[in-house]
XYZ file of C-alpha atoms in Angstrom:
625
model
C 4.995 43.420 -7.747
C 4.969 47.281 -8.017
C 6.295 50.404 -6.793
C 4.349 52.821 -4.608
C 4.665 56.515 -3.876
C 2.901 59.223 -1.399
C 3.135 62.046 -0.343
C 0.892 63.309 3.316
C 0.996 67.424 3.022
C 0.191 69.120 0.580
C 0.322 72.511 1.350
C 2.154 74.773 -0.588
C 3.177 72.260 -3.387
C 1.697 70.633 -6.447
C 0.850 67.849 -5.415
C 0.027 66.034 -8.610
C 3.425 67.328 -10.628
C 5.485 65.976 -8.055
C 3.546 62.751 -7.638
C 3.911 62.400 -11.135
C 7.114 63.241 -11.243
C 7.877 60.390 -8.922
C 5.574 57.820 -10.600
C 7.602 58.448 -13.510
C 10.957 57.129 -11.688
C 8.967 54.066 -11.107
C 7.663 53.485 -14.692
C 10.582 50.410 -14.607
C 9.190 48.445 -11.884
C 5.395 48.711 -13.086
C 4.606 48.967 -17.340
C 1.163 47.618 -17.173
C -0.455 50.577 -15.227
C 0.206 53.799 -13.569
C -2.050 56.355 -12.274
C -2.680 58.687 -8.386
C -4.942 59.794 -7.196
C -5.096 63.101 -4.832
C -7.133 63.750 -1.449
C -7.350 66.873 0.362
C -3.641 66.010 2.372
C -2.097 63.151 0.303
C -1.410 61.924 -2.954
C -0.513 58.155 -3.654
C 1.031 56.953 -6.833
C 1.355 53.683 -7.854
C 3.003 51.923 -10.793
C 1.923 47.777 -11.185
C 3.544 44.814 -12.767
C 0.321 42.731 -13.210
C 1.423 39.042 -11.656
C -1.846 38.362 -9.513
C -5.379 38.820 -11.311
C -4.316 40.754 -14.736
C -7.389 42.386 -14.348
C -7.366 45.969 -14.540
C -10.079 46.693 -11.256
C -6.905 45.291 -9.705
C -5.037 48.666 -10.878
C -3.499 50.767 -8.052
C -4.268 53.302 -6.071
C -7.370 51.355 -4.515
C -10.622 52.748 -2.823
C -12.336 50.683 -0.756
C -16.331 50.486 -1.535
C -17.177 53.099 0.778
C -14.232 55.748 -1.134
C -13.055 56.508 2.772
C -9.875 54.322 2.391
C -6.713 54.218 -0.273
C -4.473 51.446 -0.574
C -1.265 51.403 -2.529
C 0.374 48.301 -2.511
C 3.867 46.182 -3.780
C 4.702 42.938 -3.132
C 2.908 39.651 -3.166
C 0.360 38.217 -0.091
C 1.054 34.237 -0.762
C -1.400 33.525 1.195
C -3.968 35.815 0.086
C -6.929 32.902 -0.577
C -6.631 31.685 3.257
C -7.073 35.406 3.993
C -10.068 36.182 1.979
C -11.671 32.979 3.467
C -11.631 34.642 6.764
C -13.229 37.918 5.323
C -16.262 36.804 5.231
C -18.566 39.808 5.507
C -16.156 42.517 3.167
C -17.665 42.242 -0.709
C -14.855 41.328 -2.885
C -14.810 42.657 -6.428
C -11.440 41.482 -7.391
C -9.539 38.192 -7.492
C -6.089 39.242 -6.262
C -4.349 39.681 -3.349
C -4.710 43.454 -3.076
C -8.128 43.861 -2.211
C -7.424 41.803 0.546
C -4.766 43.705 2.235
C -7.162 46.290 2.216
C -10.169 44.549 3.409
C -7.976 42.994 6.071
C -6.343 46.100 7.546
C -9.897 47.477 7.066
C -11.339 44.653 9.624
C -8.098 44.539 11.908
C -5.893 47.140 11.877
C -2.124 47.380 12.170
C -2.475 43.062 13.496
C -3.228 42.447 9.616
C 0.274 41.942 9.628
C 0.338 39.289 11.316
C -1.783 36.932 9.372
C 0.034 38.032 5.891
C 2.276 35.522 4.696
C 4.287 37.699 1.888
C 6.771 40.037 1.152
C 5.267 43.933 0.780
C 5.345 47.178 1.463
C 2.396 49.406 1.456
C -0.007 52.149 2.928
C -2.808 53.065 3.685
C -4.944 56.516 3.241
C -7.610 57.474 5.797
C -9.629 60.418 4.074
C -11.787 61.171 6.806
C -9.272 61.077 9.871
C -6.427 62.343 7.707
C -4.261 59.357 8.821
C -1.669 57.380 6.967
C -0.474 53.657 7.923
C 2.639 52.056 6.247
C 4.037 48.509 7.073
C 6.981 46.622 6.044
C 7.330 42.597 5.207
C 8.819 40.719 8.282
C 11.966 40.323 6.486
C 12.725 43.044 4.724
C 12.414 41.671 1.233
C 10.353 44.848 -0.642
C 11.782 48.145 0.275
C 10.420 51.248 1.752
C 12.028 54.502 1.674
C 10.479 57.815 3.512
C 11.306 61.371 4.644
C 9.783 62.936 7.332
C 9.856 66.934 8.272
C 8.046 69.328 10.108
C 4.999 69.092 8.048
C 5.149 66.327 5.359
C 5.966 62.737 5.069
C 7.257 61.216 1.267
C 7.329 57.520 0.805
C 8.328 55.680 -1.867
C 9.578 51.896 -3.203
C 12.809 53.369 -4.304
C 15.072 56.497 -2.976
C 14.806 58.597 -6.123
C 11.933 58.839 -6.606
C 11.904 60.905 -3.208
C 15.238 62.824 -4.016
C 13.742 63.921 -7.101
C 10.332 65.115 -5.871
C 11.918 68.120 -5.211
C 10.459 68.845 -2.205
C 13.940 67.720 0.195
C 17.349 68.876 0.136
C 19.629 66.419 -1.790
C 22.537 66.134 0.707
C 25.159 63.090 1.377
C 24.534 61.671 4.571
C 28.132 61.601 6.480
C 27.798 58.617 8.697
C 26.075 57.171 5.909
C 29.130 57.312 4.048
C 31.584 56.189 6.157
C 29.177 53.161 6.846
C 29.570 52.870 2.745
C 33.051 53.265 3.048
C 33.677 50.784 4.859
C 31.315 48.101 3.800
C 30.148 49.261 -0.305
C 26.601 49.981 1.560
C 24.665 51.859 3.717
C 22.991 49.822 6.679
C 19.031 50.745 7.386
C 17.646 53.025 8.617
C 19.993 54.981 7.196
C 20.696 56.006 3.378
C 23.314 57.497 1.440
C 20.739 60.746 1.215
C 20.530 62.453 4.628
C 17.065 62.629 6.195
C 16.123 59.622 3.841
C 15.492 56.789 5.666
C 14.674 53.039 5.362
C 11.379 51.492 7.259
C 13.418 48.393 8.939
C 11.768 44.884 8.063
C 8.625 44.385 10.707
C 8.088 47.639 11.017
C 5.066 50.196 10.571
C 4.340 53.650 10.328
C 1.215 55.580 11.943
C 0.870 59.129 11.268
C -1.888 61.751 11.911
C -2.110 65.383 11.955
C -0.714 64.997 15.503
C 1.520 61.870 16.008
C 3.752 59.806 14.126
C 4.742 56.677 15.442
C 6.703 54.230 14.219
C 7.563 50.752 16.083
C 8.082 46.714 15.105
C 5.165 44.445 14.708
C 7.515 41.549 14.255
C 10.724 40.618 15.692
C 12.441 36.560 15.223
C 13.553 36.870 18.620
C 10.141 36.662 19.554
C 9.480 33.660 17.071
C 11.864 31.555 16.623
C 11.161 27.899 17.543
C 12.907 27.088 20.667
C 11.825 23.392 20.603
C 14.651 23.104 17.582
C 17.551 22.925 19.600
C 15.810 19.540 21.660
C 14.944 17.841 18.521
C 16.540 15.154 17.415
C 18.731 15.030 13.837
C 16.033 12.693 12.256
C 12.893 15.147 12.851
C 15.365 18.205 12.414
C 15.547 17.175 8.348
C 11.434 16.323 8.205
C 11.159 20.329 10.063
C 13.009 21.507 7.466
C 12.030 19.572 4.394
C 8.856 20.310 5.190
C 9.125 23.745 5.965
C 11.571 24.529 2.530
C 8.502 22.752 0.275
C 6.014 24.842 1.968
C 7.809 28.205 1.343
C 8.220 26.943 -2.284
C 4.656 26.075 -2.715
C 2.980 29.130 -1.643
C 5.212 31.154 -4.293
C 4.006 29.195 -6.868
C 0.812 31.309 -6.762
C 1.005 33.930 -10.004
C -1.299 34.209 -13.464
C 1.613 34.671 -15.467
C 4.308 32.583 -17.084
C 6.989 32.159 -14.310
C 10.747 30.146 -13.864
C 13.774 29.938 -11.547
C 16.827 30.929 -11.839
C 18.929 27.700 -11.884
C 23.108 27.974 -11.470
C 23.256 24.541 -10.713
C 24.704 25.069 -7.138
C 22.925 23.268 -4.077
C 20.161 26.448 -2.949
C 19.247 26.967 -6.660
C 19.027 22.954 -7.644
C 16.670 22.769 -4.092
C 13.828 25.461 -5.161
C 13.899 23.889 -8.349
C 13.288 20.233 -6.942
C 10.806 21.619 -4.738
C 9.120 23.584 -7.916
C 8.499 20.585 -9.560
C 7.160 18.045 -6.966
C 4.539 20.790 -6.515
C 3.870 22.178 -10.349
C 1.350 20.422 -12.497
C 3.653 21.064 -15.885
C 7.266 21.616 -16.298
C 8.867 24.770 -14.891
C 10.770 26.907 -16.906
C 14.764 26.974 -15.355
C 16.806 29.733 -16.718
C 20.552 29.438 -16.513
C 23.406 31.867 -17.193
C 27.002 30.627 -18.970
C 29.699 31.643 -20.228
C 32.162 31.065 -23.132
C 34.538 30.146 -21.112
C 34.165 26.519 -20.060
C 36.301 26.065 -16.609
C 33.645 28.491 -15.239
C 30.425 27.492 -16.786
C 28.305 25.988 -14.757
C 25.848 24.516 -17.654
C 26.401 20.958 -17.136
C 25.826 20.598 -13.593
C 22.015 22.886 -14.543
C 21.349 20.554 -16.741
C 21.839 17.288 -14.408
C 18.757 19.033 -12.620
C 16.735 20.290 -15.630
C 17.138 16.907 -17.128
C 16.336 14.869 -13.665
C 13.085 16.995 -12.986
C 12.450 17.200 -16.881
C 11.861 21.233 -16.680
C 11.612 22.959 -19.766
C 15.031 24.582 -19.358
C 17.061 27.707 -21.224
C 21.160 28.166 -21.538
C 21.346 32.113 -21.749
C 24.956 32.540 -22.714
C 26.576 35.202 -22.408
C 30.075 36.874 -23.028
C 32.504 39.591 -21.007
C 31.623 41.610 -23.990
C 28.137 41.423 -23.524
C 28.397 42.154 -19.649
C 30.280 45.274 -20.381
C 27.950 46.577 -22.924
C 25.263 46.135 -20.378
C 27.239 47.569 -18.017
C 25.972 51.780 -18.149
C 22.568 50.183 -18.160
C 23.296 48.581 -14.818
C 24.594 51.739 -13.675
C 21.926 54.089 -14.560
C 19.806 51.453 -12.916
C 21.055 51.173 -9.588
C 18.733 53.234 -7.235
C 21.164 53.361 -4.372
C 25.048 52.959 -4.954
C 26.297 49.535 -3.990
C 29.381 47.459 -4.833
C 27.219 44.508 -6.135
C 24.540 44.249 -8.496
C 25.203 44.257 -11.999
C 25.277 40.359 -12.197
C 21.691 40.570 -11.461
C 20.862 43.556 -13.815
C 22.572 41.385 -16.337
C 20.978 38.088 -15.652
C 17.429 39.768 -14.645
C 17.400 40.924 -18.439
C 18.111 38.162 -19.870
C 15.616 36.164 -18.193
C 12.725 38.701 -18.665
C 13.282 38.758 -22.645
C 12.199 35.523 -22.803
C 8.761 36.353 -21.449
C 9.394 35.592 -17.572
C 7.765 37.947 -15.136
C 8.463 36.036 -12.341
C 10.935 34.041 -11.046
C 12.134 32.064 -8.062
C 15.754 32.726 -6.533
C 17.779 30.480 -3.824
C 18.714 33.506 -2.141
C 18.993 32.896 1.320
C 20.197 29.859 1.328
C 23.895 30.719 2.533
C 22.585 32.716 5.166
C 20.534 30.115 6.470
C 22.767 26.923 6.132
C 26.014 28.358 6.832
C 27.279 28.060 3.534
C 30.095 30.818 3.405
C 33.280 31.130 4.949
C 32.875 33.469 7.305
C 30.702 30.645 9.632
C 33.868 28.246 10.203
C 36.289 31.580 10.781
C 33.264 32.848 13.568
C 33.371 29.427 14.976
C 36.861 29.361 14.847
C 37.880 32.383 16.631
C 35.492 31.293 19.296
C 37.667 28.451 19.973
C 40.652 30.724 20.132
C 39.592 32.479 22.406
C 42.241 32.072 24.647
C 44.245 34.784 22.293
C 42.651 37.680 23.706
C 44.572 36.987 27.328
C 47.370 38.100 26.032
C 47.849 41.973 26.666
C 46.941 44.044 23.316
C 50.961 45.488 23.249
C 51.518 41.655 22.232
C 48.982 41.179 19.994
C 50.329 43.718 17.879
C 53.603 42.101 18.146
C 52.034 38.931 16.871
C 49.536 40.527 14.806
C 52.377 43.011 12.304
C 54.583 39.888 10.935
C 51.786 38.154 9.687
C 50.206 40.956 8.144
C 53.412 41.921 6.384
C 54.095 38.641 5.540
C 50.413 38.261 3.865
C 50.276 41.734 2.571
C 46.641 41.186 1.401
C 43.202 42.193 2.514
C 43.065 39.095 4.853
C 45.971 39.886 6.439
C 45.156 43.448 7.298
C 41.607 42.003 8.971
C 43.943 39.787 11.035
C 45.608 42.723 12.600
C 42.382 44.368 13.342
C 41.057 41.135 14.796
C 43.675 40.855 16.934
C 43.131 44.267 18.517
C 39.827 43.788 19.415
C 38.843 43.968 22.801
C 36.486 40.786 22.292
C 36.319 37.454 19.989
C 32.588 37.184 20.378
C 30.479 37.196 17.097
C 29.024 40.381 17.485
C 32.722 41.752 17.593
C 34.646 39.476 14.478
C 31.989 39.361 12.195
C 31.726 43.242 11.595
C 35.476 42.691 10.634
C 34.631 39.536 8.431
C 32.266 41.725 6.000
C 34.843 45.467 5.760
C 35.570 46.022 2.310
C 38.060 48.944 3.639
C 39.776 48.562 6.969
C 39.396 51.398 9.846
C 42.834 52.532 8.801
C 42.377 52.540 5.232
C 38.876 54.111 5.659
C 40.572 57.006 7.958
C 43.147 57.737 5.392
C 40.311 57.663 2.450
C 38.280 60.216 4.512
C 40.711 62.227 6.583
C 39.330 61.158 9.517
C 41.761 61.329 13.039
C 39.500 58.135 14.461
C 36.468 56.221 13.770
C 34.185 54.299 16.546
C 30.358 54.325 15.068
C 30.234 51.039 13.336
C 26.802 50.240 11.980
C 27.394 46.759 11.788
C 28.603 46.121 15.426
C 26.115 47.651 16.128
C 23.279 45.888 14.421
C 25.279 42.897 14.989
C 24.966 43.442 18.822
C 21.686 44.575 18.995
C 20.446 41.066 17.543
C 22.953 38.645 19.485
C 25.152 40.747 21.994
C 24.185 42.543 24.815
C 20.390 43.976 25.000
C 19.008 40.783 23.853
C 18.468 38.734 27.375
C 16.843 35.655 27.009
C 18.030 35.360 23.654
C 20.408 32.763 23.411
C 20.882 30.864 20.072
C 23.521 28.723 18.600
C 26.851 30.458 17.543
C 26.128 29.273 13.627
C 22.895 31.302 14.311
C 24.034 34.071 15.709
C 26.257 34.200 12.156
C 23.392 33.632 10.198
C 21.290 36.811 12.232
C 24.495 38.669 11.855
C 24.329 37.957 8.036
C 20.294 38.337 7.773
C 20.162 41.784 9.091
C 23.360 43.496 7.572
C 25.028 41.549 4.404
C 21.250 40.059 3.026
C 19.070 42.897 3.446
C 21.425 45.983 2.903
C 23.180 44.182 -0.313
C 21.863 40.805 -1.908
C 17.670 41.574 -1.250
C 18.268 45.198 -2.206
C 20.170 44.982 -5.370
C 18.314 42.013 -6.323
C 15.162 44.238 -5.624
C 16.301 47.251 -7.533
C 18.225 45.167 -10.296
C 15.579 42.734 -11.079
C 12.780 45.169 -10.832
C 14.770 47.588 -13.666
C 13.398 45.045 -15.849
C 9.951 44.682 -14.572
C 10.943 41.018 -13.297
C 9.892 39.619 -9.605
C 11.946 37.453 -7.760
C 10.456 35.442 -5.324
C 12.794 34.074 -2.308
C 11.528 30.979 -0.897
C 14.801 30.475 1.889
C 13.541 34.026 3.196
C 10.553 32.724 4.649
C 9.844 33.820 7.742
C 8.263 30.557 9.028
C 11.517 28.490 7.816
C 13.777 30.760 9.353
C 12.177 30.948 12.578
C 12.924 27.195 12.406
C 16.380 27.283 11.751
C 17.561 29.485 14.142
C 16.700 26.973 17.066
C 18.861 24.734 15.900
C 22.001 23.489 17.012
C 25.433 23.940 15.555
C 26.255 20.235 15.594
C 23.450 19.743 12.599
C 24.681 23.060 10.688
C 28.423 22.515 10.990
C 29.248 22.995 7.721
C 31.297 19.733 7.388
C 30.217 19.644 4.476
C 28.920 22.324 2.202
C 25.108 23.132 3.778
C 25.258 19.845 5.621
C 22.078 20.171 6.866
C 19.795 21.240 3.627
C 21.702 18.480 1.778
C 20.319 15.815 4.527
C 16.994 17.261 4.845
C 16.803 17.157 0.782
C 17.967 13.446 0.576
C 17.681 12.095 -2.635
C 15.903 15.818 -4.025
C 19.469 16.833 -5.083
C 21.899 14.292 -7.240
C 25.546 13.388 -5.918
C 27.060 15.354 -8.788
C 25.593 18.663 -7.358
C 26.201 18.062 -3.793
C 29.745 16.615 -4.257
C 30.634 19.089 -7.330
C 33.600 21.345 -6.822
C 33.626 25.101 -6.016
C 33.188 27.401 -8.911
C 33.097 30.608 -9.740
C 32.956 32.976 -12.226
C 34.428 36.063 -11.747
C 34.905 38.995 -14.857
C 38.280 40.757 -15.555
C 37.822 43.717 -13.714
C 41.067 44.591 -13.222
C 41.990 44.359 -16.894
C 38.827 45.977 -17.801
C 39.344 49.413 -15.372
C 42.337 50.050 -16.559
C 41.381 49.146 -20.668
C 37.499 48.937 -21.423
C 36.603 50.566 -18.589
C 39.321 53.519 -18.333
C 37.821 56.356 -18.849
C 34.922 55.526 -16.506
C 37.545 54.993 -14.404
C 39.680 58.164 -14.506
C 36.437 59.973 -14.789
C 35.484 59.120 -11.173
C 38.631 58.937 -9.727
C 38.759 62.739 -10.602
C 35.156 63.162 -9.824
C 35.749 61.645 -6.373
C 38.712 63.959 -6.044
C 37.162 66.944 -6.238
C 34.936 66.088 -3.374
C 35.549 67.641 0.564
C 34.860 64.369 2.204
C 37.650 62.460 -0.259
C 41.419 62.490 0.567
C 42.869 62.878 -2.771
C 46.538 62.167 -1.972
C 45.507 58.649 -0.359
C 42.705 57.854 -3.277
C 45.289 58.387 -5.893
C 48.023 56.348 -3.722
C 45.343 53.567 -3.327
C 44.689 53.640 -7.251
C 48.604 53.582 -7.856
C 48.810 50.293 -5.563
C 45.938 48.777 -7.866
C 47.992 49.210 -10.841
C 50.977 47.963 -9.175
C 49.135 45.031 -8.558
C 49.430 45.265 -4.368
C 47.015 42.842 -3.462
C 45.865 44.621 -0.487
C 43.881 47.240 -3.050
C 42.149 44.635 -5.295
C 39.709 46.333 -7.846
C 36.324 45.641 -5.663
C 37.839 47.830 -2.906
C 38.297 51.141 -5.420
C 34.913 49.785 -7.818
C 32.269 50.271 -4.876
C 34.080 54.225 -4.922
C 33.788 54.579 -8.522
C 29.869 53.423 -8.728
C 29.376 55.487 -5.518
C 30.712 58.785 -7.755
C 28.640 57.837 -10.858
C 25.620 57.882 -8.463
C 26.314 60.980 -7.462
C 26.623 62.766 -10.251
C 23.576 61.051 -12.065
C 21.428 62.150 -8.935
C 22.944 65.786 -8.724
C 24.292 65.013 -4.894
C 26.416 67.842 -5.400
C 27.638 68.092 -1.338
């Protein structure tokens, strides 16, 4: 696990102060090595966290034998061995599993992808035909930023490294931030940073002096096992047993001391079964409490640690703490989110005791239907009968309740109710607004709104321009949730968070061969009857009664108390900050902050927090307009 930089064009800059420059805003994610190396049209950069073959021939950027190709590389090839076994006739100096994305693209191109089981991103230097090729994991796991102009293309593993390289013009991306607005983050391709852009999962890059394409090498509409939905309940638990062990086995692969992050909770306890049916000695578990005991989740860890004897650590830790750590978190954040310092917090913890890598159930939600928002889709589906009534109605029925409620929920109602469709590809873009359409017109002085990035996306996956494609309705939530919520918050601050530290996380759930095999199937195994009814049967006895019957917890800090004590002047800072800019109605920002204090509990503190950490990027990052 690294980060990678490059820059194709060189002319009329210098080249090696701004590759250097934006090695040095990856130092975080790589401490054992950096270095670049320059051609006559590109520079690459690279900075590695040795987790593969420590060996320092394994150091990045990477010539192949003959000095014609460069390869920088970040992420992890799982299975890398299989690979190499087909390479027969390429001479192998290394051990790892970057030689052999080289070798392979070497021997067959842009299909290399296709037989790399992994998450990655990473390119690839022609010196002799001046041509570039970058490629993205299937699911989107390792991040790839880039900005193309007239004559140069900058790529990178984070966004500032690129805003810094001074070589673009650092300016806020409008419909980028009314997709931020609205749900505390942007949605690829797009960034908060206009004419930076995200390479969407399954995707590459080919560029020459002459052409620059850019198109999908993978797509899970193409994949995904239709022979799911026939199968009976009995095989559907083997499929995925089988297929969940598998994806935990492969990440086992590393040369360094690794764990798992273990809460306790079903996804968590699962990888960590799985870890230890396949590990030779006992895994290291790592789990997170808190003083406070109607919240910690300790005992319920250590009904699994004990069961699969792993040699397990209680990190506690206090609101105090968290806030200390908090301007770390901050400074840390490479694009401005609403989520994420839980990670930063727990990421640091865990890599002070001498973990570089570590396993993570994320995923596991999005795959087994394990929040809310899958019984409210299904729900509304049933109801659909609603939408006959004429919209003048709806709003009749729509304004007492909302009144009534006077919360977040009950504002969503009123917008559900006014849609012209109860389909998923139409509800669950409400399901996942932080800010309503009318709050975010207010906040940005806006006279209407109809871009919505996550209708969109939402429809391009399940809703029209997908015939043929016809999966469940828990699936289609679980897409919905893949390729907006999972990618564009949880794998990216988890990526950027967890990599501040110089700590992988490795996400079995996100495998691309499991997933395939859980969309096909249908919503009478998923229901979620039960919490994850499906992963629970398909783990059997893998997971104790006490962790699949356990109550709901949660943990969540003060924030309320703390933006208005601890965290005041941070506060009032960017509220003024945020004032001062065009795009920001101040009148309705300080109404909306006035509410908060009031305690009106349709402006909770996570719908004005996402604003604050969007100002505090700002500034850090000089986005001045």
């Amino acid at each position: 696990m690294c980060g990678i930089n490059g820059i194709v064009g060189l002319k009329g800059i210098d080249a090696e102060k701004c590759i250097n420059e934006m090695n040095m805003r990856l130092s975080h994610r790589g401490p054992d090595a950096q270095d670049f190396v320059k051609f006559e049209n590109a520079a690459f950069g690279h900075a590695r966290l040795s987790i593969i073959d420590l060996d320092a021939r394994s150091n990045q950027p990477m010539m192949d034998s003959s000095g014609r190709y460069c390869l920088v590389f970040n992420g992890e090839i799982y299975n890398y061995k299989q690979v190499k076994s087909w390479l027969k006739d390429y001479q192998f100096i290394t051990e790892g599993d970057t030689e052999v994305v080289l070798a392979a693209y070497l021997k067959w191109g842009k299909d290399s992808l296709t037989r790399f089981n992994g998450m990655f991103a990473f390119a690839v230097y022609d010196t002799v035909e001046r041509t570039v090729f970058i490629a993205r994991d299937r699911m989107g796991i390792k991040p790839l930023y880039y900005h193309l102009s007239a004559n140069r293309l900058l790529f990178s593993s984070e966004i500032r490294p690129i805003i810094h390289s001074g070589l673009i013009d650092k300016k806020i991306d409008k419909d980028a931030l009314l997709d931020y607005v609205r749900y505390q983050t942007v949605h690829a391709p797009s960034t908060i940073i206009e004419g930076v852009k995200m390479l969407m999962p399954g995707h590459y890059i080919f560029m020459s002096d002459s052409e620059f394409t850019m198109d999908a090498y993978y797509d899970v509409r193409n994949a995904y096992v239709r022979h799911s939905h026939k199968m009976g309940y009995e095989d559907i638990k083997t499929e995925v047993r089988n297929k969940l062990s598998s994806a935990v086995e492969t990440r086992m692969v590393a040369d360094v001391d690794f764990g798992a992050f273990l809460s306790g909770g079903i996804d968590s306890s699962a990888i960590v079964a799985l870890m230890s049916r396949h590990a030779s000695n006992p895994i290291n578990t790592f789990s997170i409490t808190f003083d406070e005991d109607k919240f910690s989740e300790a005992k319920y860890a250590k009904i699994i640690a004990d069961k699969y004897q792993t040699n397990h650590h209680e990190i506690k830790l206090s609101a105090s703490h968290f806030i200390e750590e908090l301007p770390n978190a901050l400074s840390a954040m490479d694009h401005p989110s609403g989520d994420g310092p839980n990670t930063y917090v727990v990421s640091g913890a865990v890599r002070k005791e001498g973990i570089k890598m570590a396993m993570s159930g994320l995923g596991g939600d999005e795959l087994f239907a394990g929040y809310d928002v899958f019984q409210r889709s299904l729900s509304l589906l049933n109801k659909k009968w609603v939408m006959s009534f004429p919209p003048p109605v709806r709003k009749l029925i729509a304004k007492p309740y909302k009144w009534s409620k006077k919360s977040v929920a009950g504002d969503k109602f009123e917008e559900l109710l006014m849609l012209d469709y109860w389909d998923v590809n139409y509800t669950y873009p409400v399901s996942r607004k932080v800010q309503t359409d009318g709050q975010t017109m207010k906040l940005l002085d806006l006279d209407g709104i109809s871009k919505n990035e996550v209708f969109r996306i939402c429809s391009q996956w399940i809703g029209y321009g997908t015939p043929g494609f016809e999966v469940p309705d828990l699936s289609k939530v679980s897409l919905c949730e893949i390729n907006t919520y999972l990618q564009n918050v949880l794998l990216r601050d988890s990526d950027q968070m967890s990599m501040a530290h110089g700590l992988e996380l490795r996400v079995p759930f996100m495998d691309h061969q499991l997933i395939e095999s859980v969309i096909g199937i249908k919503d009478e195994y998923k229901y979620p009857s039960t919490p994850k009814r499906l992963l629970v049967d398909a783990l059997g006895d893998l997971l104790p009664s006490e962790i699949v019957d356990r109550p709901k917890m949660g943990f969540t800090f003060p924030w309320e108390v703390w933006m208005q004590n601890e965290l005041a002047e941070f506060t009032t800072t960017m509220l003024e900050g945020l004032k001062s800019r065009d795009w920001m109605d101040e009148k309705e920002l300080t109404n909306m902050y006035d509410r908060f204090k009031q305690g009106d509990k349709r402006y909770t503190w996570s719908r004005i927090w996402y604003l604050l950490v969007l100002e505090d990027w700002l500034q850090k990052n000089g986005i001045d307009e």
